[in-house]
PDB file of N, CA and C in Angstrom:
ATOM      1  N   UNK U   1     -14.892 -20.684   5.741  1.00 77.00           N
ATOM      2  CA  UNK U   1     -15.495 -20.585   4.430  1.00 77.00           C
ATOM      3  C   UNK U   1     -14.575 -19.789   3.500  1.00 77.00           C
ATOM      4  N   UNK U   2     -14.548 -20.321   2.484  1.00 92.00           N
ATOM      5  CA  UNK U   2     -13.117 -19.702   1.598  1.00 92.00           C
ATOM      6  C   UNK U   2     -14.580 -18.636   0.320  1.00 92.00           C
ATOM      7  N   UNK U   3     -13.413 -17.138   0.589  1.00 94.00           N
ATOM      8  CA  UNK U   3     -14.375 -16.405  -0.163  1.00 94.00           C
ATOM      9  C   UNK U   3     -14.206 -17.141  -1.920  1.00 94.00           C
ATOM     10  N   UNK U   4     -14.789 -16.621  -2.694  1.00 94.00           N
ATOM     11  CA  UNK U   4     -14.846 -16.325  -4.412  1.00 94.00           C
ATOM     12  C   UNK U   4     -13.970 -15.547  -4.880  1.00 94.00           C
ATOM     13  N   UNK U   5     -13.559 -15.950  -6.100  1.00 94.00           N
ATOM     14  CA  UNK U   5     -12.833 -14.585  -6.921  1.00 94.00           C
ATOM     15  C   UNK U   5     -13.641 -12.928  -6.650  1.00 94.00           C
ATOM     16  N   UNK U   6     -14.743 -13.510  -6.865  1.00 96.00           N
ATOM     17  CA  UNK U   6     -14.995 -12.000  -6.703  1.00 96.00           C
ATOM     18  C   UNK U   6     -15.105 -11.468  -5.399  1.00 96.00           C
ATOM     19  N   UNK U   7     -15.231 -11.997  -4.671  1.00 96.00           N
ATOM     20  CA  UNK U   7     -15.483 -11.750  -3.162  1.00 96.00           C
ATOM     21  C   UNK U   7     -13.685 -10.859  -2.970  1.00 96.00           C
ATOM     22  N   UNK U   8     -12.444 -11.527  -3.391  1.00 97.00           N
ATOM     23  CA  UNK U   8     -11.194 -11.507  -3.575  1.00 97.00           C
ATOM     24  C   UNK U   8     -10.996 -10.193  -3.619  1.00 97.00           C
ATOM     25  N   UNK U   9     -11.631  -9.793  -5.490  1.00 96.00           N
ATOM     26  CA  UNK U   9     -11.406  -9.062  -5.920  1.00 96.00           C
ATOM     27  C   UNK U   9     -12.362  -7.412  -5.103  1.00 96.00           C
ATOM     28  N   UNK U  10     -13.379  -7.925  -4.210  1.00 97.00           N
ATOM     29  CA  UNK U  10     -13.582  -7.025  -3.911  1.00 97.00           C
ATOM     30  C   UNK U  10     -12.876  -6.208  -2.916  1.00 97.00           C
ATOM     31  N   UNK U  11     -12.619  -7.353  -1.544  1.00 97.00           N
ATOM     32  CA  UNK U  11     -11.741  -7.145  -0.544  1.00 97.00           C
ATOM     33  C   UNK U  11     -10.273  -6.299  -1.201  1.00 97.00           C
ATOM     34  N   UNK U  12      -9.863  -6.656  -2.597  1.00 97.00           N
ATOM     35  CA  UNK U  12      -9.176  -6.040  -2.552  1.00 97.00           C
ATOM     36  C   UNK U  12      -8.512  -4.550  -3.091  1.00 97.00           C
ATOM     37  N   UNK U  13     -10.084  -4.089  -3.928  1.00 97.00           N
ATOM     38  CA  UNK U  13     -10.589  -3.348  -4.405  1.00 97.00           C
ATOM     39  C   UNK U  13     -10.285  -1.807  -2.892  1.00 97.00           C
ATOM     40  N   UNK U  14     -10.817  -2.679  -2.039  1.00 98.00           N
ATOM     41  CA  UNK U  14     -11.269  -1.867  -0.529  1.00 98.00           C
ATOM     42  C   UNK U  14     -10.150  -1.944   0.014  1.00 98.00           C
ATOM     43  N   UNK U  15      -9.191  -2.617   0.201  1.00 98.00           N
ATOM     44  CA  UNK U  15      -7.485  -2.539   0.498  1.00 98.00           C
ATOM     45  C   UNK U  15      -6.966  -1.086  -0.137  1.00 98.00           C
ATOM     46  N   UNK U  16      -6.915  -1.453  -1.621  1.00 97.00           N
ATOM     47  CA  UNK U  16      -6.672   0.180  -2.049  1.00 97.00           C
ATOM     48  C   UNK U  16      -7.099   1.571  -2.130  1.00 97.00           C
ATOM     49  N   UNK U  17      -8.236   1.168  -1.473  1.00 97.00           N
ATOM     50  CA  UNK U  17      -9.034   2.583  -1.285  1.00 97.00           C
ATOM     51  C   UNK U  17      -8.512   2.979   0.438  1.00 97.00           C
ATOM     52  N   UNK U  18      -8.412   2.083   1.194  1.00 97.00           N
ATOM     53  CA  UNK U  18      -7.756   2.213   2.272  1.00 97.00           C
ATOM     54  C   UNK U  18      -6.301   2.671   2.118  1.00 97.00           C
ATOM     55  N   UNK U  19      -5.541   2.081   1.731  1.00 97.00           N
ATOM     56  CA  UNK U  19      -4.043   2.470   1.080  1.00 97.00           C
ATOM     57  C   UNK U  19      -4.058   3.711   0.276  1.00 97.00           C
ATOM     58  N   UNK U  20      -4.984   4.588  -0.021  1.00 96.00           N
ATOM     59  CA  UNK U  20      -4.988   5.479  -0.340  1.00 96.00           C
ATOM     60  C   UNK U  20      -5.141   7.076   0.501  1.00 96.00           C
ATOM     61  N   UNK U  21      -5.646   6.710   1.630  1.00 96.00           N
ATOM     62  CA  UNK U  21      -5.927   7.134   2.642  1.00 96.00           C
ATOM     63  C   UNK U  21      -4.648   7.608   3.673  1.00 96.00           C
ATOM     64  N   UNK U  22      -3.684   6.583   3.186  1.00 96.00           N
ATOM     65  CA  UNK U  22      -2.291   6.859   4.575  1.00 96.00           C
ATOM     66  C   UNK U  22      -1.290   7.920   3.018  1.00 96.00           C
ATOM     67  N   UNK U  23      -0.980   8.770   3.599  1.00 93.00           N
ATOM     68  CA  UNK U  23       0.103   9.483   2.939  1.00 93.00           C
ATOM     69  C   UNK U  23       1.707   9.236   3.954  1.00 93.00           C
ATOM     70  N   UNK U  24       2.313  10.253   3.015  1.00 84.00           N
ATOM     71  CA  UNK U  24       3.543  10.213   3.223  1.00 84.00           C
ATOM     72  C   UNK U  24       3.676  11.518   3.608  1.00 84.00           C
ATOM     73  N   UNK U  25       4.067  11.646   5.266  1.00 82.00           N
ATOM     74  CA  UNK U  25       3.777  12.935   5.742  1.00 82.00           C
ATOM     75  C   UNK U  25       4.589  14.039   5.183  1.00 82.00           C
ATOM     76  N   UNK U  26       5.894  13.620   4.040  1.00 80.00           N
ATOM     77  CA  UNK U  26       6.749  14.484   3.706  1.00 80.00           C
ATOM     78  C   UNK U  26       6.327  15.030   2.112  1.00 80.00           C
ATOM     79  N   UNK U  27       5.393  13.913   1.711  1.00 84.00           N
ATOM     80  CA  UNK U  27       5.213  14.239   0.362  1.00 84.00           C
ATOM     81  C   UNK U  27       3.470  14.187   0.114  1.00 84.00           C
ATOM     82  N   UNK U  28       3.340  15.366  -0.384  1.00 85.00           N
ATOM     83  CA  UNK U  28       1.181  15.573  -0.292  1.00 85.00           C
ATOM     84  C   UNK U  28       0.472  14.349  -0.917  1.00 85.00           C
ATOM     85  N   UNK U  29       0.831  13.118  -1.272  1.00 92.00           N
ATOM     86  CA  UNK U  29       0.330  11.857  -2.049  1.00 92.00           C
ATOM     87  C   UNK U  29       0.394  10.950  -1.520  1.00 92.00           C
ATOM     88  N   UNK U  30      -0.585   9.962  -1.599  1.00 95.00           N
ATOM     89  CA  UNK U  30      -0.758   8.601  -1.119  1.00 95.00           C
ATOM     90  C   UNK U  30       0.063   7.616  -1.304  1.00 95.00           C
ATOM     91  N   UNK U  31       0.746   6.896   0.043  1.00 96.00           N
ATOM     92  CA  UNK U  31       1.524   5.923  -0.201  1.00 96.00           C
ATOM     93  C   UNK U  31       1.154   4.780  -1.885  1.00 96.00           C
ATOM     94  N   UNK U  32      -0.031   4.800  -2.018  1.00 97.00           N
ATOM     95  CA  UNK U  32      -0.388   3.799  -3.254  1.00 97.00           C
ATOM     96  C   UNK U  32      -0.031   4.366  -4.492  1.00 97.00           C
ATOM     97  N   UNK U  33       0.020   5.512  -4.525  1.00 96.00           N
ATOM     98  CA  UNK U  33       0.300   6.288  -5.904  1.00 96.00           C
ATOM     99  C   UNK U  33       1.226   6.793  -5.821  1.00 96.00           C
ATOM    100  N   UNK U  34       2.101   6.804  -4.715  1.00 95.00           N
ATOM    101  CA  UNK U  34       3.619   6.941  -4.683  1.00 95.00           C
ATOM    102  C   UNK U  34       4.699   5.711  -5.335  1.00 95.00           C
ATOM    103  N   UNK U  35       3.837   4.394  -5.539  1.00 96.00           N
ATOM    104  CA  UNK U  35       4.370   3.343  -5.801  1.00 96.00           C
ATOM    105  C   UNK U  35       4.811   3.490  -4.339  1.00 96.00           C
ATOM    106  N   UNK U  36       4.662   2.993  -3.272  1.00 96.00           N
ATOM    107  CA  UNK U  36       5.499   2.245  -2.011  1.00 96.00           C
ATOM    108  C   UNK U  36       4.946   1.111  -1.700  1.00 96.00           C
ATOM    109  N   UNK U  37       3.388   0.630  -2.416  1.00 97.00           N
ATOM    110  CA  UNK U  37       3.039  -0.824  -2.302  1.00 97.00           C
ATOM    111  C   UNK U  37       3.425  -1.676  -3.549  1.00 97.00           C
ATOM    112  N   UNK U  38       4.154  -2.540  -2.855  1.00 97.00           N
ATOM    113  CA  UNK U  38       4.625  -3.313  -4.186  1.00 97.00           C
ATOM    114  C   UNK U  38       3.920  -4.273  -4.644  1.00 97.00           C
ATOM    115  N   UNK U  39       3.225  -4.957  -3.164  1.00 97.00           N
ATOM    116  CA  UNK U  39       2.248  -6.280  -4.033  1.00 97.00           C
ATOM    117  C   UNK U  39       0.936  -6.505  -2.947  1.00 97.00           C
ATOM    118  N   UNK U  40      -0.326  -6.657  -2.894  1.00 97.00           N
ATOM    119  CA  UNK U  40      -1.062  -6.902  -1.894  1.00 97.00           C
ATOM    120  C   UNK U  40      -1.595  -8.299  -2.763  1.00 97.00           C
ATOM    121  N   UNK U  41      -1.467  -9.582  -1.644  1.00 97.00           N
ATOM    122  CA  UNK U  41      -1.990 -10.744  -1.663  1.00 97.00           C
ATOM    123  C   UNK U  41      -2.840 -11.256  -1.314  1.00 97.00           C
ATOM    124  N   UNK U  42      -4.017 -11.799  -1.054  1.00 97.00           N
ATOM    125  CA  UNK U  42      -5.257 -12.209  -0.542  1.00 97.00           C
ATOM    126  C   UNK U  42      -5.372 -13.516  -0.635  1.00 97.00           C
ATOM    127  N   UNK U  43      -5.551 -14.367   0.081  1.00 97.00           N
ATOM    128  CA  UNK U  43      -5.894 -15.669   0.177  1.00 97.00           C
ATOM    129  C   UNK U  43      -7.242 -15.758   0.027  1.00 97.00           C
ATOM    130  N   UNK U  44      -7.652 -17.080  -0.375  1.00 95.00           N
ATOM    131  CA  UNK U  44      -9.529 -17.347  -0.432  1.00 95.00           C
ATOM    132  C   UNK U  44      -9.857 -17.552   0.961  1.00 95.00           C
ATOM    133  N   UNK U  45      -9.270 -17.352   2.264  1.00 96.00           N
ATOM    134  CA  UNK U  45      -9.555 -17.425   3.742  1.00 96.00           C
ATOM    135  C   UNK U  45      -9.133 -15.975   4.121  1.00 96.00           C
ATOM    136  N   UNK U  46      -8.681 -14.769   3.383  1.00 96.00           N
ATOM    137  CA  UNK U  46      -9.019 -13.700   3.876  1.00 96.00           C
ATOM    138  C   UNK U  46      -7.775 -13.176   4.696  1.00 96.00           C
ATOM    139  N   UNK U  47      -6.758 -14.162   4.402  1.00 97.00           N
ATOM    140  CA  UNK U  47      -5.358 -13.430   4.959  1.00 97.00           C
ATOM    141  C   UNK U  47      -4.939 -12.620   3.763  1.00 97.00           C
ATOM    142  N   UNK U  48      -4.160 -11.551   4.146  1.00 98.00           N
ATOM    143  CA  UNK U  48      -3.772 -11.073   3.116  1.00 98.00           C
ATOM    144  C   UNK U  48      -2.310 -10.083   3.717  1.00 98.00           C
ATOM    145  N   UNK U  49      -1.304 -10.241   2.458  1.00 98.00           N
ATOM    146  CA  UNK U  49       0.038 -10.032   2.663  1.00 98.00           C
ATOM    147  C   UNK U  49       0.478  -9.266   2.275  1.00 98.00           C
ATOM    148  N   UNK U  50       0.945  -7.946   2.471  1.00 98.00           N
ATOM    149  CA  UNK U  50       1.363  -6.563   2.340  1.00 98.00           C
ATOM    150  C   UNK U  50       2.623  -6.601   1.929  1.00 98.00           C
ATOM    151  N   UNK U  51       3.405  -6.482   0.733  1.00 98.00           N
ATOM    152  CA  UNK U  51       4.961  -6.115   0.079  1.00 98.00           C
ATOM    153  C   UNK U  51       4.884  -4.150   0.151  1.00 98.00           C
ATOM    154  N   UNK U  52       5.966  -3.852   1.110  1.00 97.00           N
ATOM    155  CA  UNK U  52       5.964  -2.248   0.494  1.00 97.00           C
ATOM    156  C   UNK U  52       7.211  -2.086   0.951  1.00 97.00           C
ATOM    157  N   UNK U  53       7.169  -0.778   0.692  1.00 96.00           N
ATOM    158  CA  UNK U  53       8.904  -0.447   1.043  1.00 96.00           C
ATOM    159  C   UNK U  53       8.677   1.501   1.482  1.00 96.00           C
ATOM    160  N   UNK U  54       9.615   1.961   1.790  1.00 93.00           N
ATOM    161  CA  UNK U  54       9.809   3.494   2.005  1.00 93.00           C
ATOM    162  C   UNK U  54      10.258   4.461   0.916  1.00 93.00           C
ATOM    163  N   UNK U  55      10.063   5.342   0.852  1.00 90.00           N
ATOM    164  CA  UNK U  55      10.892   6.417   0.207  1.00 90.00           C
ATOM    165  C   UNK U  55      12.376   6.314   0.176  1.00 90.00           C
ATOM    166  N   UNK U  56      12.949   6.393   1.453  1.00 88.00           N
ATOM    167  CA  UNK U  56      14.076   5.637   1.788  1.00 88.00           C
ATOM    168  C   UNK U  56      14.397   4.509   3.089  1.00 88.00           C
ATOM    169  N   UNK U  57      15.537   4.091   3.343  1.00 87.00           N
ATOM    170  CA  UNK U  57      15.286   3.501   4.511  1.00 87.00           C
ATOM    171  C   UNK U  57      15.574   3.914   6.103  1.00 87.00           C
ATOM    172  N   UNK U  58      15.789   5.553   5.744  1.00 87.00           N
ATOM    173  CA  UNK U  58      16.044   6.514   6.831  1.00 87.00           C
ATOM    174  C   UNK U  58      14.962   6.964   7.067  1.00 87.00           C
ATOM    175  N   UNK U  59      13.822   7.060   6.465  1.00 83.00           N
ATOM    176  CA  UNK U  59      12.652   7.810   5.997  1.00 83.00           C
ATOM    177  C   UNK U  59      11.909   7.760   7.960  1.00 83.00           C
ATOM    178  N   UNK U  60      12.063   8.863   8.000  1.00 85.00           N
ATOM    179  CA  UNK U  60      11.410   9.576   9.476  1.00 85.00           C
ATOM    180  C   UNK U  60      10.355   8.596  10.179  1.00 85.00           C
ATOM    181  N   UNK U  61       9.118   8.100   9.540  1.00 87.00           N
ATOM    182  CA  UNK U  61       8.318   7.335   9.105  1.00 87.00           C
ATOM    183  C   UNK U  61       8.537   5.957   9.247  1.00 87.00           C
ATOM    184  N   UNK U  62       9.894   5.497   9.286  1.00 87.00           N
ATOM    185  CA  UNK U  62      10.020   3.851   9.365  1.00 87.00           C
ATOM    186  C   UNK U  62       9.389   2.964  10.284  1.00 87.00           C
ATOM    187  N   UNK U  63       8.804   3.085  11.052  1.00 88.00           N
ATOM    188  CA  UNK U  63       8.181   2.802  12.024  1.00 88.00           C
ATOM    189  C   UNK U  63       6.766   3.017  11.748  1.00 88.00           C
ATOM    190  N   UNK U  64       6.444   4.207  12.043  1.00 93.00           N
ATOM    191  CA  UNK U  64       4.809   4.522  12.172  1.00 93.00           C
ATOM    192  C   UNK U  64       4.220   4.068  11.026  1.00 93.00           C
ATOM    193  N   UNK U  65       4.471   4.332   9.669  1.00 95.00           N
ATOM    194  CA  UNK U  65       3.956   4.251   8.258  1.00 95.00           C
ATOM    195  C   UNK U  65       3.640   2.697   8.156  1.00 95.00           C
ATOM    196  N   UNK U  66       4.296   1.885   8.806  1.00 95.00           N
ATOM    197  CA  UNK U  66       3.930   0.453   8.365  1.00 95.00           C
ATOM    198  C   UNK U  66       2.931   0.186   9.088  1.00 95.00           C
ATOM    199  N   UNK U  67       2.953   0.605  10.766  1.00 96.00           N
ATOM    200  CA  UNK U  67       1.632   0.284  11.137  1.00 96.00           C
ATOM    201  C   UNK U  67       0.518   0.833  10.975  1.00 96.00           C
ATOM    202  N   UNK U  68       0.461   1.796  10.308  1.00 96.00           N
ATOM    203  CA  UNK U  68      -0.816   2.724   9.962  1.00 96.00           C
ATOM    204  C   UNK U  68      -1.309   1.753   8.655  1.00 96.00           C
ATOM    205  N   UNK U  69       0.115   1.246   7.909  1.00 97.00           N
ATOM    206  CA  UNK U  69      -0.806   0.358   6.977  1.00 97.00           C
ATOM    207  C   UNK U  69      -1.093  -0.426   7.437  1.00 97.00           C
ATOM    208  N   UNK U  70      -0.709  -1.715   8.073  1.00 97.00           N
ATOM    209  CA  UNK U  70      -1.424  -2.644   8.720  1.00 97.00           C
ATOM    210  C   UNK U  70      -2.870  -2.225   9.400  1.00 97.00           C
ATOM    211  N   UNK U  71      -3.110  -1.313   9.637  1.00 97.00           N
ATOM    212  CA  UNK U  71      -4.431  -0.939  10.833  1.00 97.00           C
ATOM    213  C   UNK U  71      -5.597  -0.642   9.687  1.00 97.00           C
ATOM    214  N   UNK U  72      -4.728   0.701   8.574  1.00 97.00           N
ATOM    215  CA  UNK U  72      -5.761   0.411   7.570  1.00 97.00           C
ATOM    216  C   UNK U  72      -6.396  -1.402   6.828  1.00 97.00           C
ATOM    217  N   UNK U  73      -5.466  -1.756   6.674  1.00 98.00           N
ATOM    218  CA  UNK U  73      -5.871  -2.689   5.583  1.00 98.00           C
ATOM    219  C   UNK U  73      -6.511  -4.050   6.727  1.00 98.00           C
ATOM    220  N   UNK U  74      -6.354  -3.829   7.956  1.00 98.00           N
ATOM    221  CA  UNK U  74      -6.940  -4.810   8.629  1.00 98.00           C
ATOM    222  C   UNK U  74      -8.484  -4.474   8.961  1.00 98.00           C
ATOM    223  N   UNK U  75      -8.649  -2.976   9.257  1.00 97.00           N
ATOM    224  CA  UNK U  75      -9.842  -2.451   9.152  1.00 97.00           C
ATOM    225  C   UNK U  75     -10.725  -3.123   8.008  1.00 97.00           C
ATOM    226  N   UNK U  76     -10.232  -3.500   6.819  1.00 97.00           N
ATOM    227  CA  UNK U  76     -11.299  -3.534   5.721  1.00 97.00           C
ATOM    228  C   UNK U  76     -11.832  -4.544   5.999  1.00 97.00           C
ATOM    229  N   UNK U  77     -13.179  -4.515   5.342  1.00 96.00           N
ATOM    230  CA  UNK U  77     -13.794  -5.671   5.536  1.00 96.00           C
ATOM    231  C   UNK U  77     -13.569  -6.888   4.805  1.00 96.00           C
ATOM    232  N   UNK U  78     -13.958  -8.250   5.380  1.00 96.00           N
ATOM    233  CA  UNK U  78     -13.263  -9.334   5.111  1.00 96.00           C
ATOM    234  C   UNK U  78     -11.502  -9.855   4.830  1.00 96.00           C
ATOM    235  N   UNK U  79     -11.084  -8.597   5.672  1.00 97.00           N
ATOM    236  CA  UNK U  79      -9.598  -9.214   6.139  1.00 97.00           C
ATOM    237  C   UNK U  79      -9.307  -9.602   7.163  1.00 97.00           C
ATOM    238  N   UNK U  80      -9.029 -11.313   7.269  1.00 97.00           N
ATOM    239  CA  UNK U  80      -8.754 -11.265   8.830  1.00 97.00           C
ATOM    240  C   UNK U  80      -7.719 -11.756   9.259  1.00 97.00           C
ATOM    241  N   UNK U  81      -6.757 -11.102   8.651  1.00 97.00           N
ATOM    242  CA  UNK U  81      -5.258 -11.076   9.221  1.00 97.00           C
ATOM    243  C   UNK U  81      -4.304 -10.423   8.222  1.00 97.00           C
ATOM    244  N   UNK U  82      -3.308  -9.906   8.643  1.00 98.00           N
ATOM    245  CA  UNK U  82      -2.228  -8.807   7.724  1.00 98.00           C
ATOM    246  C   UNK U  82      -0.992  -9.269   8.356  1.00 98.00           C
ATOM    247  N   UNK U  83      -0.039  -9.558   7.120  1.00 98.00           N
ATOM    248  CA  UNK U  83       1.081  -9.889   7.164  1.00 98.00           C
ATOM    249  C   UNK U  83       1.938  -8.847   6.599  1.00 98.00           C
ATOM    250  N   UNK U  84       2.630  -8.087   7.214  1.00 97.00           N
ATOM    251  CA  UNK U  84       3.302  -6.981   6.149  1.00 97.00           C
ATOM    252  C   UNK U  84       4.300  -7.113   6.322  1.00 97.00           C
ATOM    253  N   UNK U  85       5.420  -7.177   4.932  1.00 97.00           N
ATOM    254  CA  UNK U  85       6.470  -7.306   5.114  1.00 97.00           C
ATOM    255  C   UNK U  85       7.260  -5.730   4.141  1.00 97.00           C
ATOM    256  N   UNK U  86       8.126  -5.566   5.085  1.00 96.00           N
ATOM    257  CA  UNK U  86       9.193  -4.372   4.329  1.00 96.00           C
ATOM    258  C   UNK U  86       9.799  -4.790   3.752  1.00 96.00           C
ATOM    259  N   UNK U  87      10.045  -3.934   2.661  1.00 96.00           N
ATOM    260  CA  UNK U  87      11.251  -4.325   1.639  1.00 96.00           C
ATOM    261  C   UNK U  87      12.302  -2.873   1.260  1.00 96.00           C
ATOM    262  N   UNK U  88      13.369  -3.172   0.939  1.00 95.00           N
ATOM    263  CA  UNK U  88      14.029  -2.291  -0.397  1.00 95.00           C
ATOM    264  C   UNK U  88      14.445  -2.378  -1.064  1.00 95.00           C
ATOM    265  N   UNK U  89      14.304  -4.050  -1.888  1.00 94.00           N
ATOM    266  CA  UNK U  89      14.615  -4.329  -3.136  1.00 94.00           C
ATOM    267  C   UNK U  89      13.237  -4.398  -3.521  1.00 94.00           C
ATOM    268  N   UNK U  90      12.938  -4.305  -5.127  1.00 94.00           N
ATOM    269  CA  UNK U  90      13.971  -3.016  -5.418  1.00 94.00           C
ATOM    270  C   UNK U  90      14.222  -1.512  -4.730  1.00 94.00           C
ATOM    271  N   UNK U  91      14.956  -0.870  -4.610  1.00 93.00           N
ATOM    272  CA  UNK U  91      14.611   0.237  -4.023  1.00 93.00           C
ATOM    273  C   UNK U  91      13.963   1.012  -4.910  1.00 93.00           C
ATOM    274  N   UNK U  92      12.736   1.877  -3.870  1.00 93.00           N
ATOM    275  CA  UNK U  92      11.976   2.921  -4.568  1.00 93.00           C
ATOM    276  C   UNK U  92      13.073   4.225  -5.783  1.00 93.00           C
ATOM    277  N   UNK U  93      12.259   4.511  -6.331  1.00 92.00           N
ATOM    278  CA  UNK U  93      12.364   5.804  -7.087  1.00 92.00           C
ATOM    279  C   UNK U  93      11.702   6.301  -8.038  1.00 92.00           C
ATOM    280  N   UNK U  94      11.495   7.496  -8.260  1.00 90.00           N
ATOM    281  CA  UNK U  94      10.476   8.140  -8.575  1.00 90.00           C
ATOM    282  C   UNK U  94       9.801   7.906  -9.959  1.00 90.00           C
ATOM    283  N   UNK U  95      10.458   6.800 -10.987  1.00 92.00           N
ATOM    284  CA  UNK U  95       9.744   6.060 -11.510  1.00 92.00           C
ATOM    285  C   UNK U  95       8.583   5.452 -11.458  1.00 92.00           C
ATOM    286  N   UNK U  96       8.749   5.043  -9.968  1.00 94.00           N
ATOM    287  CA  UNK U  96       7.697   3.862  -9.614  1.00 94.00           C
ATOM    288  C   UNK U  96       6.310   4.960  -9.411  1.00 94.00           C
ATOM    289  N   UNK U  97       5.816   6.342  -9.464  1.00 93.00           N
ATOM    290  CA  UNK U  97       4.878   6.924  -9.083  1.00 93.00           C
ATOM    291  C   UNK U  97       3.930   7.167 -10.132  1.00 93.00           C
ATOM    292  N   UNK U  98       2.956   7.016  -9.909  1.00 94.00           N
ATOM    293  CA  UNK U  98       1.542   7.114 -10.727  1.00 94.00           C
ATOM    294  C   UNK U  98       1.845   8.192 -11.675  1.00 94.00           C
ATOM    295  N   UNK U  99       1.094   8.331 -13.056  1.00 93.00           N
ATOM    296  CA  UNK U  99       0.920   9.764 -13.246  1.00 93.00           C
ATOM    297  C   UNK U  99       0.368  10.352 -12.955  1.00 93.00           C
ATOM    298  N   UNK U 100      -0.838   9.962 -12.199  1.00 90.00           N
ATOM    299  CA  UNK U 100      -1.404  10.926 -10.930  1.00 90.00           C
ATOM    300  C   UNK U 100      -0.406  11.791 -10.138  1.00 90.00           C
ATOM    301  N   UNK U 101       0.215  10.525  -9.002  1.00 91.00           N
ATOM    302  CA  UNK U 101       1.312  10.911  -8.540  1.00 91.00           C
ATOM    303  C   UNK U 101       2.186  12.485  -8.905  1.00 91.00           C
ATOM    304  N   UNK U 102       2.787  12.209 -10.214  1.00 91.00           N
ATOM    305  CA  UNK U 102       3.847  12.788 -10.856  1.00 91.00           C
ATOM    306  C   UNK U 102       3.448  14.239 -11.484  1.00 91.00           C
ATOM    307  N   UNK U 103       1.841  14.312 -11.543  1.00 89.00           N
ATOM    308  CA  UNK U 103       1.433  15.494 -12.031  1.00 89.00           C
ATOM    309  C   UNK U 103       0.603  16.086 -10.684  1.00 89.00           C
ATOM    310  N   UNK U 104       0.611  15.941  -9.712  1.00 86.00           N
ATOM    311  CA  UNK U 104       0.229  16.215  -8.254  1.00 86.00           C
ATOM    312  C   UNK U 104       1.627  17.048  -7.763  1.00 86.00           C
ATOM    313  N   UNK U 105       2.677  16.331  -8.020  1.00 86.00           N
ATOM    314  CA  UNK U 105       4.144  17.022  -7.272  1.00 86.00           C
ATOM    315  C   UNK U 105       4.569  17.707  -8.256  1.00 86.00           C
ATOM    316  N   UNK U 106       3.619  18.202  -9.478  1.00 87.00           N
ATOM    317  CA  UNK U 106       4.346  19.128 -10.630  1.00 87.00           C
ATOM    318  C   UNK U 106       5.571  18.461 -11.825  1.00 87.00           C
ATOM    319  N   UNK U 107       5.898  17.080 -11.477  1.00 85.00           N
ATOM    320  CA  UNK U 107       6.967  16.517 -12.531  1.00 85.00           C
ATOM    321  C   UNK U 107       6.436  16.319 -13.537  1.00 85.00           C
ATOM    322  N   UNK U 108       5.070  16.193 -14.093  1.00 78.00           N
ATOM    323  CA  UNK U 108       4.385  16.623 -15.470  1.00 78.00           C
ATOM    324  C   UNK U 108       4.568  17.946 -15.646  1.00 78.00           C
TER     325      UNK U 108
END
């Protein structure tokens, strides 16, 4: 059964509240408001496809951080399958961070 737009929009509403949840053990802020998710995709069958990338690509974390996102975002409800792919184009930088973000680490 293929969900609705809104059904979509909710699942993916609950993706980012999950993605908000995994930090970056080096920096006190959420991978999502760090900018390290670049794109989350959802199909009307409930797959959905993870674009992110690291701080860097040495980043301590290269490993663990992706599967903690996958586990979150598979947890949510009405996802039933996660495709995550790494990236580092573009590469991150501190542009890409919320002003949440940016006034949390004091750069406001």
């Amino acid at each position: 059964m293929a969900y609705t737009d809104e059904q979509i929009a909710d699942i993916g509403e609950n993706i980012i509240k999950s993605l908000k949840t995994v930090y970056d053990p080096e920096i006190p802020v959420d991978i999502y408001e760090l900018g390290l998710i670049y794109d989350v995709q959802i199909s009307d069958e409930g797959a959905v496809k993870v674009i992110m990338t690291l701080t860097t690509p040495n980043c301590p974390v290269a490993e663990s951080l992706p599967a903690e996102v996958r586990e979150k975002v598979s947890e949510t409800e009405g996802v039933k399958e996660v495709d995550l792919e790494l990236t580092f184009e573009p590469s991150w930088n501190k542009d890409m961070m919320s002003e949440e973000a940016r006034f949390e680490l004091g750069m406001i």
